[in-house]
Amino acid sequence: MEVAQRGAGMNQEGLESYQRVTGRFGREFRYFTEVGSTNDVALAAARSGAAEGLVVVADGQSEGRGRLQRRWEAPVGSSLLMSLLFRPPEPFVYFAGRITMVCGLSLVAAVSAVSGVAVQLKWPNDLIHEASGASGDWLKLAGMLSEVVFSEAGQPVALVVGLGVNVNVAAGDLPALAPNAGSLSALAGTEVSRVDLLDAFLGEIESRHADLLCGVDPVPAWREQLAWLGRPVVVHGAGGIIQGIAEDIDAEGALVLRLPGGETRRFLAGDVSLRPGAY
Ligand code: ADP
């Protein structure tokens, strides 16, 4: 057949030949076999004036990073390692926070559609699978890292959202990534097309980002996808470990924790890590 069709035909292709012909996100597409970090490439492009919609993808990263200076590990060719460049309107902080939520929601929708694996978001921005619905039994499938570019005058001018998704990491390779790392292929029992996942994700981003700019607040949908709300959790931060019930998230996306004494405490994303835990 002359014209390649979506579906089985796409599955055979590598990420290097991915093309997106409609919409804003992914029309400018940069692929690397190996790179330091896709976020660094997108951040440098943003500083050089690249337009919103740039997507950077790599098969391998030597300096992949998570939040709080942690490393993001991925066997070469196994994962979807990508960064997206956004130019949020004012108020920047409002839109930057919500764009990160839109990325999480888009990833949930794309992973569900392409792999069928049941996933949730772990506040503030990881993708997880809960093995049995019981607290404590969860696998981390993806991490997200949002970084802001500032102008010389100190104004925020761009947002880069990086995502690392464990797509086809073999079960035997998972423990080396993190004790609770999981992958879509290990859970689905079959390889998952990274091209199909990327394409589904960018389609979701396209429409959800447009909705956000039209005034649709993603917070209610994001809250719906969050794991462990109403359940006992442990918050790990610079100040130590705090236990409580993950009561809710507020309008800014901060976690509201109900402490054992009855009072509540608010945690901002970026400062802390969340784990399930009884007390
Ligand atoms: P959290 O919010 O869960 O505390 P981060 O978002 O900072 O974590 O992500 C970095 C952490 O993720 C690392 O410290 C490591 O434990 C874990 N990690 C690194 N690579 C992977 C991977 N491919 N899959 C799952 N977990 C990973």
mmCIF file of C-alpha atoms and ligand atoms in Angstrom:
data_model
loop_
_atom_site.group_PDB
_atom_site.id
_atom_site.type_symbol
_atom_site.label_atom_id
_atom_site.label_comp_id
_atom_site.label_asym_id
_atom_site.label_seq_id
_atom_site.Cartn_x
_atom_site.Cartn_y
_atom_site.Cartn_z
ATOM 1 C CA MET A 1 0.000 0.000 0.000
ATOM 2 C CA GLU A 2 1.322 3.412 -0.897
ATOM 3 C CA VAL A 3 -0.106 5.478 1.924
ATOM 4 C CA ALA A 4 0.860 4.367 5.417
ATOM 5 C CA GLN A 5 -2.182 4.075 7.632
ATOM 6 C CA ARG A 6 -2.578 4.754 11.319
ATOM 7 C CA GLY A 7 -2.554 1.736 13.608
ATOM 8 C CA ALA A 8 -0.510 -1.311 12.707
ATOM 9 C CA GLY A 9 1.541 0.593 10.129
ATOM 10 C CA MET A 10 2.487 3.280 12.641
ATOM 11 C CA ASN A 11 3.556 0.665 15.174
ATOM 12 C CA GLN A 12 6.394 -0.417 12.928
ATOM 13 C CA GLU A 13 7.887 3.074 12.780
ATOM 14 C CA GLY A 14 10.411 4.509 15.170
ATOM 15 C CA LEU A 15 10.083 7.780 16.994
ATOM 16 C CA GLU A 16 12.701 9.344 14.707
ATOM 17 C CA SER A 17 10.262 9.430 11.792
ATOM 18 C CA TYR A 18 7.298 10.737 13.792
ATOM 19 C CA GLN A 19 5.443 13.588 12.107
ATOM 20 C CA ARG A 20 2.476 15.559 13.264
ATOM 21 C CA VAL A 21 0.738 17.485 10.536
ATOM 22 C CA THR A 22 -2.118 19.195 12.398
ATOM 23 C CA GLY A 23 -2.329 21.382 15.462
ATOM 24 C CA ARG A 24 0.348 23.226 17.375
ATOM 25 C CA PHE A 25 2.063 20.610 19.560
ATOM 26 C CA GLY A 26 4.641 18.456 17.810
ATOM 27 C CA ARG A 27 4.582 20.286 14.485
ATOM 28 C CA GLU A 28 8.121 21.301 15.396
ATOM 29 C CA PHE A 29 9.617 17.986 16.474
ATOM 30 C CA ARG A 30 13.232 17.292 17.458
ATOM 31 C CA TYR A 31 14.351 13.706 17.906
ATOM 32 C CA PHE A 32 17.643 12.561 19.471
ATOM 33 C CA THR A 33 18.978 9.034 19.798
ATOM 34 C CA GLU A 34 20.814 10.154 22.927
ATOM 35 C CA VAL A 35 20.740 13.484 24.717
ATOM 36 C CA GLY A 36 21.683 14.884 28.130
ATOM 37 C CA SER A 37 18.104 15.772 28.984
ATOM 38 C CA THR A 38 15.155 16.573 26.715
ATOM 39 C CA ASN A 39 14.203 19.336 29.169
ATOM 40 C CA ASP A 40 17.614 20.969 28.688
ATOM 41 C CA VAL A 41 17.171 20.947 24.900
ATOM 42 C CA ALA A 42 13.685 22.470 25.187
ATOM 43 C CA LEU A 43 14.831 25.039 27.779
ATOM 44 C CA ALA A 44 17.691 26.152 25.504
ATOM 45 C CA ALA A 45 15.290 26.349 22.552
ATOM 46 C CA ALA A 46 12.901 28.444 24.638
ATOM 47 C CA ARG A 47 15.718 30.846 25.531
ATOM 48 C CA SER A 48 16.507 31.151 21.806
ATOM 49 C CA GLY A 49 12.909 32.123 21.078
ATOM 50 C CA ALA A 50 11.387 28.802 19.946
ATOM 51 C CA ALA A 51 7.621 28.901 19.634
ATOM 52 C CA GLU A 52 5.055 27.146 21.787
ATOM 53 C CA GLY A 53 4.452 23.604 20.605
ATOM 54 C CA LEU A 54 8.047 22.387 20.222
ATOM 55 C CA VAL A 55 8.332 18.738 21.221
ATOM 56 C CA VAL A 56 11.721 17.165 21.995
ATOM 57 C CA VAL A 57 11.977 13.370 22.135
ATOM 58 C CA ALA A 58 14.969 11.133 22.866
ATOM 59 C CA ASP A 59 15.567 7.399 22.903
ATOM 60 C CA GLY A 60 18.084 7.815 25.702
ATOM 61 C CA GLN A 61 19.090 10.436 28.280
ATOM 62 C CA SER A 62 22.398 10.583 30.132
ATOM 63 C CA GLU A 63 21.238 13.287 32.566
ATOM 64 C CA GLY A 64 17.490 12.650 32.926
ATOM 65 C CA ARG A 65 16.230 14.312 36.064
ATOM 66 C CA GLY A 66 13.238 14.238 38.379
ATOM 67 C CA ARG A 67 12.188 16.790 40.919
ATOM 68 C CA LEU A 68 14.476 17.837 43.786
ATOM 69 C CA GLN A 69 17.693 17.012 41.845
ATOM 70 C CA ARG A 70 16.772 13.331 41.583
ATOM 71 C CA ARG A 71 17.723 11.239 38.567
ATOM 72 C CA TRP A 72 15.302 9.762 36.025
ATOM 73 C CA GLU A 73 16.642 6.482 34.641
ATOM 74 C CA ALA A 74 15.510 4.761 31.450
ATOM 75 C CA PRO A 75 17.064 1.919 29.397
ATOM 76 C CA VAL A 76 17.765 3.246 25.868
ATOM 77 C CA GLY A 77 14.849 2.752 23.482
ATOM 78 C CA SER A 78 12.455 1.545 26.176
ATOM 79 C CA SER A 79 10.656 4.708 27.144
ATOM 80 C CA LEU A 80 8.907 7.819 25.973
ATOM 81 C CA LEU A 81 11.260 10.609 27.038
ATOM 82 C CA MET A 82 9.903 13.946 25.900
ATOM 83 C CA SER A 83 9.643 17.633 26.677
ATOM 84 C CA LEU A 84 7.038 20.129 25.534
ATOM 85 C CA LEU A 85 7.475 23.881 25.263
ATOM 86 C CA PHE A 86 4.594 26.110 26.375
ATOM 87 C CA ARG A 87 4.322 29.876 26.418
ATOM 88 C CA PRO A 88 1.640 30.410 29.080
ATOM 89 C CA PRO A 89 -0.300 33.686 29.004
ATOM 90 C CA GLU A 90 -0.678 35.907 32.058
ATOM 91 C CA PRO A 91 -1.245 35.242 34.853
ATOM 92 C CA PHE A 92 1.755 33.002 34.192
ATOM 93 C CA VAL A 93 1.746 31.117 37.500
ATOM 94 C CA TYR A 94 -1.947 30.276 37.156
ATOM 95 C CA PHE A 95 -1.568 28.918 33.637
ATOM 96 C CA ALA A 96 1.777 27.195 34.250
ATOM 97 C CA GLY A 97 0.296 25.188 37.124
ATOM 98 C CA ARG A 98 -2.727 24.238 35.090
ATOM 99 C CA ILE A 99 -0.697 23.319 32.006
ATOM 100 C CA THR A 100 1.199 20.832 34.163
ATOM 101 C CA MET A 101 -2.172 19.401 35.252
ATOM 102 C CA VAL A 102 -3.284 19.259 31.604
ATOM 103 C CA CYS A 103 -0.131 17.251 30.819
ATOM 104 C CA GLY A 104 -0.953 14.785 33.601
ATOM 105 C CA LEU A 105 -4.554 14.429 32.442
ATOM 106 C CA SER A 106 -3.426 13.995 28.831
ATOM 107 C CA LEU A 107 -0.996 11.275 29.849
ATOM 108 C CA VAL A 108 -3.699 9.400 31.800
ATOM 109 C CA ALA A 109 -6.042 9.543 28.800
ATOM 110 C CA ALA A 110 -3.373 8.522 26.269
ATOM 111 C CA VAL A 111 -2.020 5.651 28.379
ATOM 112 C CA SER A 112 -5.537 4.333 29.002
ATOM 113 C CA ALA A 113 -6.451 4.524 25.315
ATOM 114 C CA VAL A 114 -3.246 3.025 23.915
ATOM 115 C CA SER A 115 -2.283 0.427 26.550
ATOM 116 C CA GLY A 116 -5.494 -0.233 28.497
ATOM 117 C CA VAL A 117 -3.492 -0.108 31.742
ATOM 118 C CA ALA A 118 -5.434 1.434 34.645
ATOM 119 C CA VAL A 119 -3.526 4.494 35.851
ATOM 120 C CA GLN A 120 -3.871 7.378 38.257
ATOM 121 C CA LEU A 121 -1.903 10.494 39.071
ATOM 122 C CA LYS A 122 0.185 10.708 42.220
ATOM 123 C CA TRP A 123 0.267 14.249 43.521
ATOM 124 C CA PRO A 124 1.883 16.363 42.317
ATOM 125 C CA ASN A 125 2.780 14.813 38.960
ATOM 126 C CA ASP A 126 3.643 11.135 38.702
ATOM 127 C CA LEU A 127 1.710 8.458 36.858
ATOM 128 C CA ILE A 128 1.101 5.329 38.905
ATOM 129 C CA HIS A 129 -0.721 2.013 38.807
ATOM 130 C CA GLU A 130 -2.304 0.713 41.978
ATOM 131 C CA ALA A 131 -1.880 -3.034 41.959
ATOM 132 C CA SER A 132 -4.764 -4.002 44.206
ATOM 133 C CA GLY A 133 -6.448 -0.817 45.283
ATOM 134 C CA ALA A 134 -4.819 -1.226 48.679
ATOM 135 C CA SER A 135 -2.589 1.528 50.042
ATOM 136 C CA GLY A 136 1.070 0.710 49.780
ATOM 137 C CA ASP A 137 0.816 -1.399 46.631
ATOM 138 C CA TRP A 138 1.646 0.920 43.753
ATOM 139 C CA LEU A 139 3.997 1.162 40.796
ATOM 140 C CA LYS A 140 5.449 4.333 39.311
ATOM 141 C CA LEU A 141 5.038 4.387 35.531
ATOM 142 C CA ALA A 142 6.000 7.957 34.657
ATOM 143 C CA GLY A 143 7.358 11.141 36.162
ATOM 144 C CA MET A 144 6.888 14.737 35.112
ATOM 145 C CA LEU A 145 9.121 17.746 35.657
ATOM 146 C CA SER A 146 8.015 21.322 34.902
ATOM 147 C CA GLU A 147 10.658 24.035 34.593
ATOM 148 C CA VAL A 148 10.250 27.763 33.929
ATOM 149 C CA VAL A 149 12.382 30.002 31.683
ATOM 150 C CA PHE A 150 12.842 33.586 32.875
ATOM 151 C CA SER A 151 13.729 36.633 30.804
ATOM 152 C CA GLU A 152 16.785 38.730 31.684
ATOM 153 C CA ALA A 153 14.389 41.087 33.431
ATOM 154 C CA GLY A 154 13.251 38.194 35.609
ATOM 155 C CA GLN A 155 9.870 37.670 33.983
ATOM 156 C CA PRO A 156 8.666 34.097 33.373
ATOM 157 C CA VAL A 157 8.454 33.602 29.604
ATOM 158 C CA ALA A 158 8.169 29.875 28.957
ATOM 159 C CA LEU A 159 7.314 26.583 30.599
ATOM 160 C CA VAL A 160 8.960 23.273 29.710
ATOM 161 C CA VAL A 161 7.207 20.104 30.820
ATOM 162 C CA GLY A 162 9.303 16.956 30.665
ATOM 163 C CA LEU A 163 7.839 13.471 30.881
ATOM 164 C CA GLY A 164 9.529 10.126 31.235
ATOM 165 C CA VAL A 165 7.167 7.200 30.641
ATOM 166 C CA ASN A 166 8.219 3.587 31.266
ATOM 167 C CA VAL A 167 6.644 2.115 28.147
ATOM 168 C CA ASN A 168 8.521 -1.058 27.191
ATOM 169 C CA VAL A 169 10.914 -1.481 30.106
ATOM 170 C CA ALA A 170 11.387 -5.242 30.606
ATOM 171 C CA ALA A 171 10.272 -6.538 33.999
ATOM 172 C CA GLY A 172 13.834 -7.587 34.796
ATOM 173 C CA ASP A 173 15.139 -4.058 34.205
ATOM 174 C CA LEU A 174 12.596 -2.308 36.445
ATOM 175 C CA PRO A 175 14.189 -2.814 39.892
ATOM 176 C CA ALA A 176 17.335 -0.987 38.716
ATOM 177 C CA LEU A 177 15.257 2.141 37.978
ATOM 178 C CA ALA A 178 13.531 2.413 41.349
ATOM 179 C CA PRO A 179 12.209 -0.122 43.884
ATOM 180 C CA ASN A 180 8.604 0.533 42.815
ATOM 181 C CA ALA A 181 9.120 1.176 39.090
ATOM 182 C CA GLY A 182 6.579 -0.377 36.733
ATOM 183 C CA SER A 183 6.128 -0.310 32.970
ATOM 184 C CA LEU A 184 3.190 -0.345 30.611
ATOM 185 C CA SER A 185 4.450 -3.437 28.772
ATOM 186 C CA ALA A 186 4.949 -5.388 32.006
ATOM 187 C CA LEU A 187 1.395 -4.534 33.109
ATOM 188 C CA ALA A 188 -0.251 -4.956 29.698
ATOM 189 C CA GLY A 189 1.635 -8.177 28.968
ATOM 190 C CA THR A 190 2.591 -6.892 25.519
ATOM 191 C CA GLU A 191 4.760 -4.207 23.940
ATOM 192 C CA VAL A 192 3.118 -0.801 23.611
ATOM 193 C CA SER A 193 3.814 1.463 20.622
ATOM 194 C CA ARG A 194 5.673 4.579 21.734
ATOM 195 C CA VAL A 195 4.644 6.305 18.515
ATOM 196 C CA ASP A 196 0.962 5.609 19.133
ATOM 197 C CA LEU A 197 1.329 6.771 22.734
ATOM 198 C CA LEU A 198 3.097 9.966 21.684
ATOM 199 C CA ASP A 199 0.479 10.661 19.025
ATOM 200 C CA ALA A 200 -2.428 10.063 21.413
ATOM 201 C CA PHE A 201 -0.770 12.212 24.063
ATOM 202 C CA LEU A 202 -0.196 15.159 21.733
ATOM 203 C CA GLY A 203 -3.795 14.916 20.507
ATOM 204 C CA GLU A 204 -5.001 15.136 24.115
ATOM 205 C CA ILE A 205 -2.651 18.045 24.827
ATOM 206 C CA GLU A 206 -3.929 19.886 21.785
ATOM 207 C CA SER A 207 -7.563 19.831 22.843
ATOM 208 C CA ARG A 208 -7.097 20.140 26.608
ATOM 209 C CA HIS A 209 -4.673 23.062 26.222
ATOM 210 C CA ALA A 210 -7.139 24.816 23.906
ATOM 211 C CA ASP A 211 -9.901 24.207 26.492
ATOM 212 C CA LEU A 212 -7.714 25.720 29.224
ATOM 213 C CA LEU A 213 -7.136 28.865 27.178
ATOM 214 C CA CYS A 214 -10.909 29.053 26.593
ATOM 215 C CA GLY A 215 -11.492 29.115 30.347
ATOM 216 C CA VAL A 216 -11.993 25.430 31.227
ATOM 217 C CA ASP A 217 -10.389 24.835 34.628
ATOM 218 C CA PRO A 218 -8.691 21.389 34.701
ATOM 219 C CA VAL A 219 -8.589 21.240 38.525
ATOM 220 C CA PRO A 220 -11.840 19.214 38.983
ATOM 221 C CA ALA A 221 -10.793 16.625 36.357
ATOM 222 C CA TRP A 222 -7.287 16.499 37.847
ATOM 223 C CA ARG A 223 -8.668 15.934 41.351
ATOM 224 C CA GLU A 224 -10.728 13.015 39.974
ATOM 225 C CA GLN A 225 -7.567 11.306 38.734
ATOM 226 C CA LEU A 226 -5.512 11.722 41.911
ATOM 227 C CA ALA A 227 -4.670 8.606 43.892
ATOM 228 C CA TRP A 228 -5.103 8.354 47.654
ATOM 229 C CA LEU A 229 -7.456 11.294 48.309
ATOM 230 C CA GLY A 230 -9.265 10.539 51.567
ATOM 231 C CA ARG A 231 -6.615 7.975 52.497
ATOM 232 C CA PRO A 232 -3.696 7.963 54.966
ATOM 233 C CA VAL A 233 -0.483 9.277 53.437
ATOM 234 C CA VAL A 234 3.021 10.265 54.438
ATOM 235 C CA VAL A 235 4.528 13.515 53.196
ATOM 236 C CA HIS A 236 8.336 13.491 52.943
ATOM 237 C CA GLY A 237 9.989 16.905 52.880
ATOM 238 C CA ALA A 238 13.077 18.788 53.934
ATOM 239 C CA GLY A 239 11.469 19.235 57.345
ATOM 240 C CA GLY A 240 11.005 15.494 57.869
ATOM 241 C CA ILE A 241 8.028 13.145 57.596
ATOM 242 C CA ILE A 242 4.446 14.175 58.281
ATOM 243 C CA GLN A 243 1.528 11.749 58.390
ATOM 244 C CA GLY A 244 -2.100 12.525 57.824
ATOM 245 C CA ILE A 245 -5.109 12.041 55.569
ATOM 246 C CA ALA A 246 -4.807 13.396 52.011
ATOM 247 C CA GLU A 247 -7.996 15.404 52.354
ATOM 248 C CA ASP A 248 -8.067 17.372 49.132
ATOM 249 C CA ILE A 249 -6.228 19.662 46.793
ATOM 250 C CA ASP A 250 -7.034 23.363 46.716
ATOM 251 C CA ALA A 251 -7.560 25.751 43.816
ATOM 252 C CA GLU A 252 -3.790 26.140 43.338
ATOM 253 C CA GLY A 253 -3.221 22.396 43.296
ATOM 254 C CA ALA A 254 -1.671 22.371 46.768
ATOM 255 C CA LEU A 255 -2.194 19.231 48.852
ATOM 256 C CA VAL A 256 -4.379 19.698 51.917
ATOM 257 C CA LEU A 257 -3.324 17.258 54.628
ATOM 258 C CA ARG A 258 -5.536 16.551 57.681
ATOM 259 C CA LEU A 259 -3.164 16.005 60.577
ATOM 260 C CA PRO A 260 -3.859 13.501 63.379
ATOM 261 C CA GLY A 261 -4.691 16.406 65.725
ATOM 262 C CA GLY A 262 -7.492 17.542 63.411
ATOM 263 C CA GLU A 263 -5.912 20.676 61.928
ATOM 264 C CA THR A 264 -5.007 20.921 58.237
ATOM 265 C CA ARG A 265 -1.713 21.761 56.561
ATOM 266 C CA ARG A 266 -1.094 22.786 52.984
ATOM 267 C CA PHE A 267 1.824 21.552 50.859
ATOM 268 C CA LEU A 268 2.974 23.037 47.594
ATOM 269 C CA ALA A 269 4.202 20.835 44.775
ATOM 270 C CA GLY A 270 7.964 20.976 44.442
ATOM 271 C CA ASP A 271 8.695 20.852 48.143
ATOM 272 C CA VAL A 272 7.659 17.338 49.110
ATOM 273 C CA SER A 273 7.072 13.734 48.051
ATOM 274 C CA LEU A 274 3.909 11.792 48.800
ATOM 275 C CA ARG A 275 3.671 8.140 49.785
ATOM 276 C CA PRO A 276 0.765 6.014 51.004
ATOM 277 C CA GLY A 277 0.994 5.133 54.687
ATOM 278 C CA ALA A 278 -1.085 4.266 57.708
ATOM 279 C CA TYR A 279 -0.814 5.833 61.123
HETATM 280 P P1 ADP B 1 8.705 11.546 43.817
HETATM 281 O O1 ADP B 1 7.787 12.676 43.523
HETATM 282 O O2 ADP B 1 8.014 10.201 43.701
HETATM 283 O O3 ADP B 1 9.358 11.661 45.148
HETATM 284 P P2 ADP B 1 10.413 12.428 41.565
HETATM 285 O O4 ADP B 1 9.266 12.984 40.800
HETATM 286 O O5 ADP B 1 11.398 13.379 42.107
HETATM 287 O O6 ADP B 1 9.900 11.475 42.737
HETATM 288 O O7 ADP B 1 11.158 11.371 40.612
HETATM 289 C C1 ADP B 1 12.483 10.939 40.847
HETATM 290 C C2 ADP B 1 12.501 9.565 41.521
HETATM 291 O O8 ADP B 1 11.870 8.594 40.700
HETATM 292 C C3 ADP B 1 13.912 9.022 41.701
HETATM 293 O O9 ADP B 1 14.431 9.378 42.949
HETATM 294 C C4 ADP B 1 13.770 7.496 41.588
HETATM 295 O O10 ADP B 1 13.487 6.938 42.854
HETATM 296 C C5 ADP B 1 12.534 7.327 40.775
HETATM 297 N N1 ADP B 1 12.816 6.918 39.383
HETATM 298 C C6 ADP B 1 13.853 7.252 38.569
HETATM 299 N N2 ADP B 1 13.701 6.725 37.353
HETATM 300 C C7 ADP B 1 12.522 6.033 37.383
HETATM 301 C C8 ADP B 1 11.792 5.269 36.432
HETATM 302 N N3 ADP B 1 12.201 5.117 35.170
HETATM 303 N N4 ADP B 1 10.626 4.722 36.832
HETATM 304 C C9 ADP B 1 10.166 4.871 38.088
HETATM 305 N N5 ADP B 1 10.797 5.574 39.031
HETATM 306 C C10 ADP B 1 11.962 6.157 38.678
#
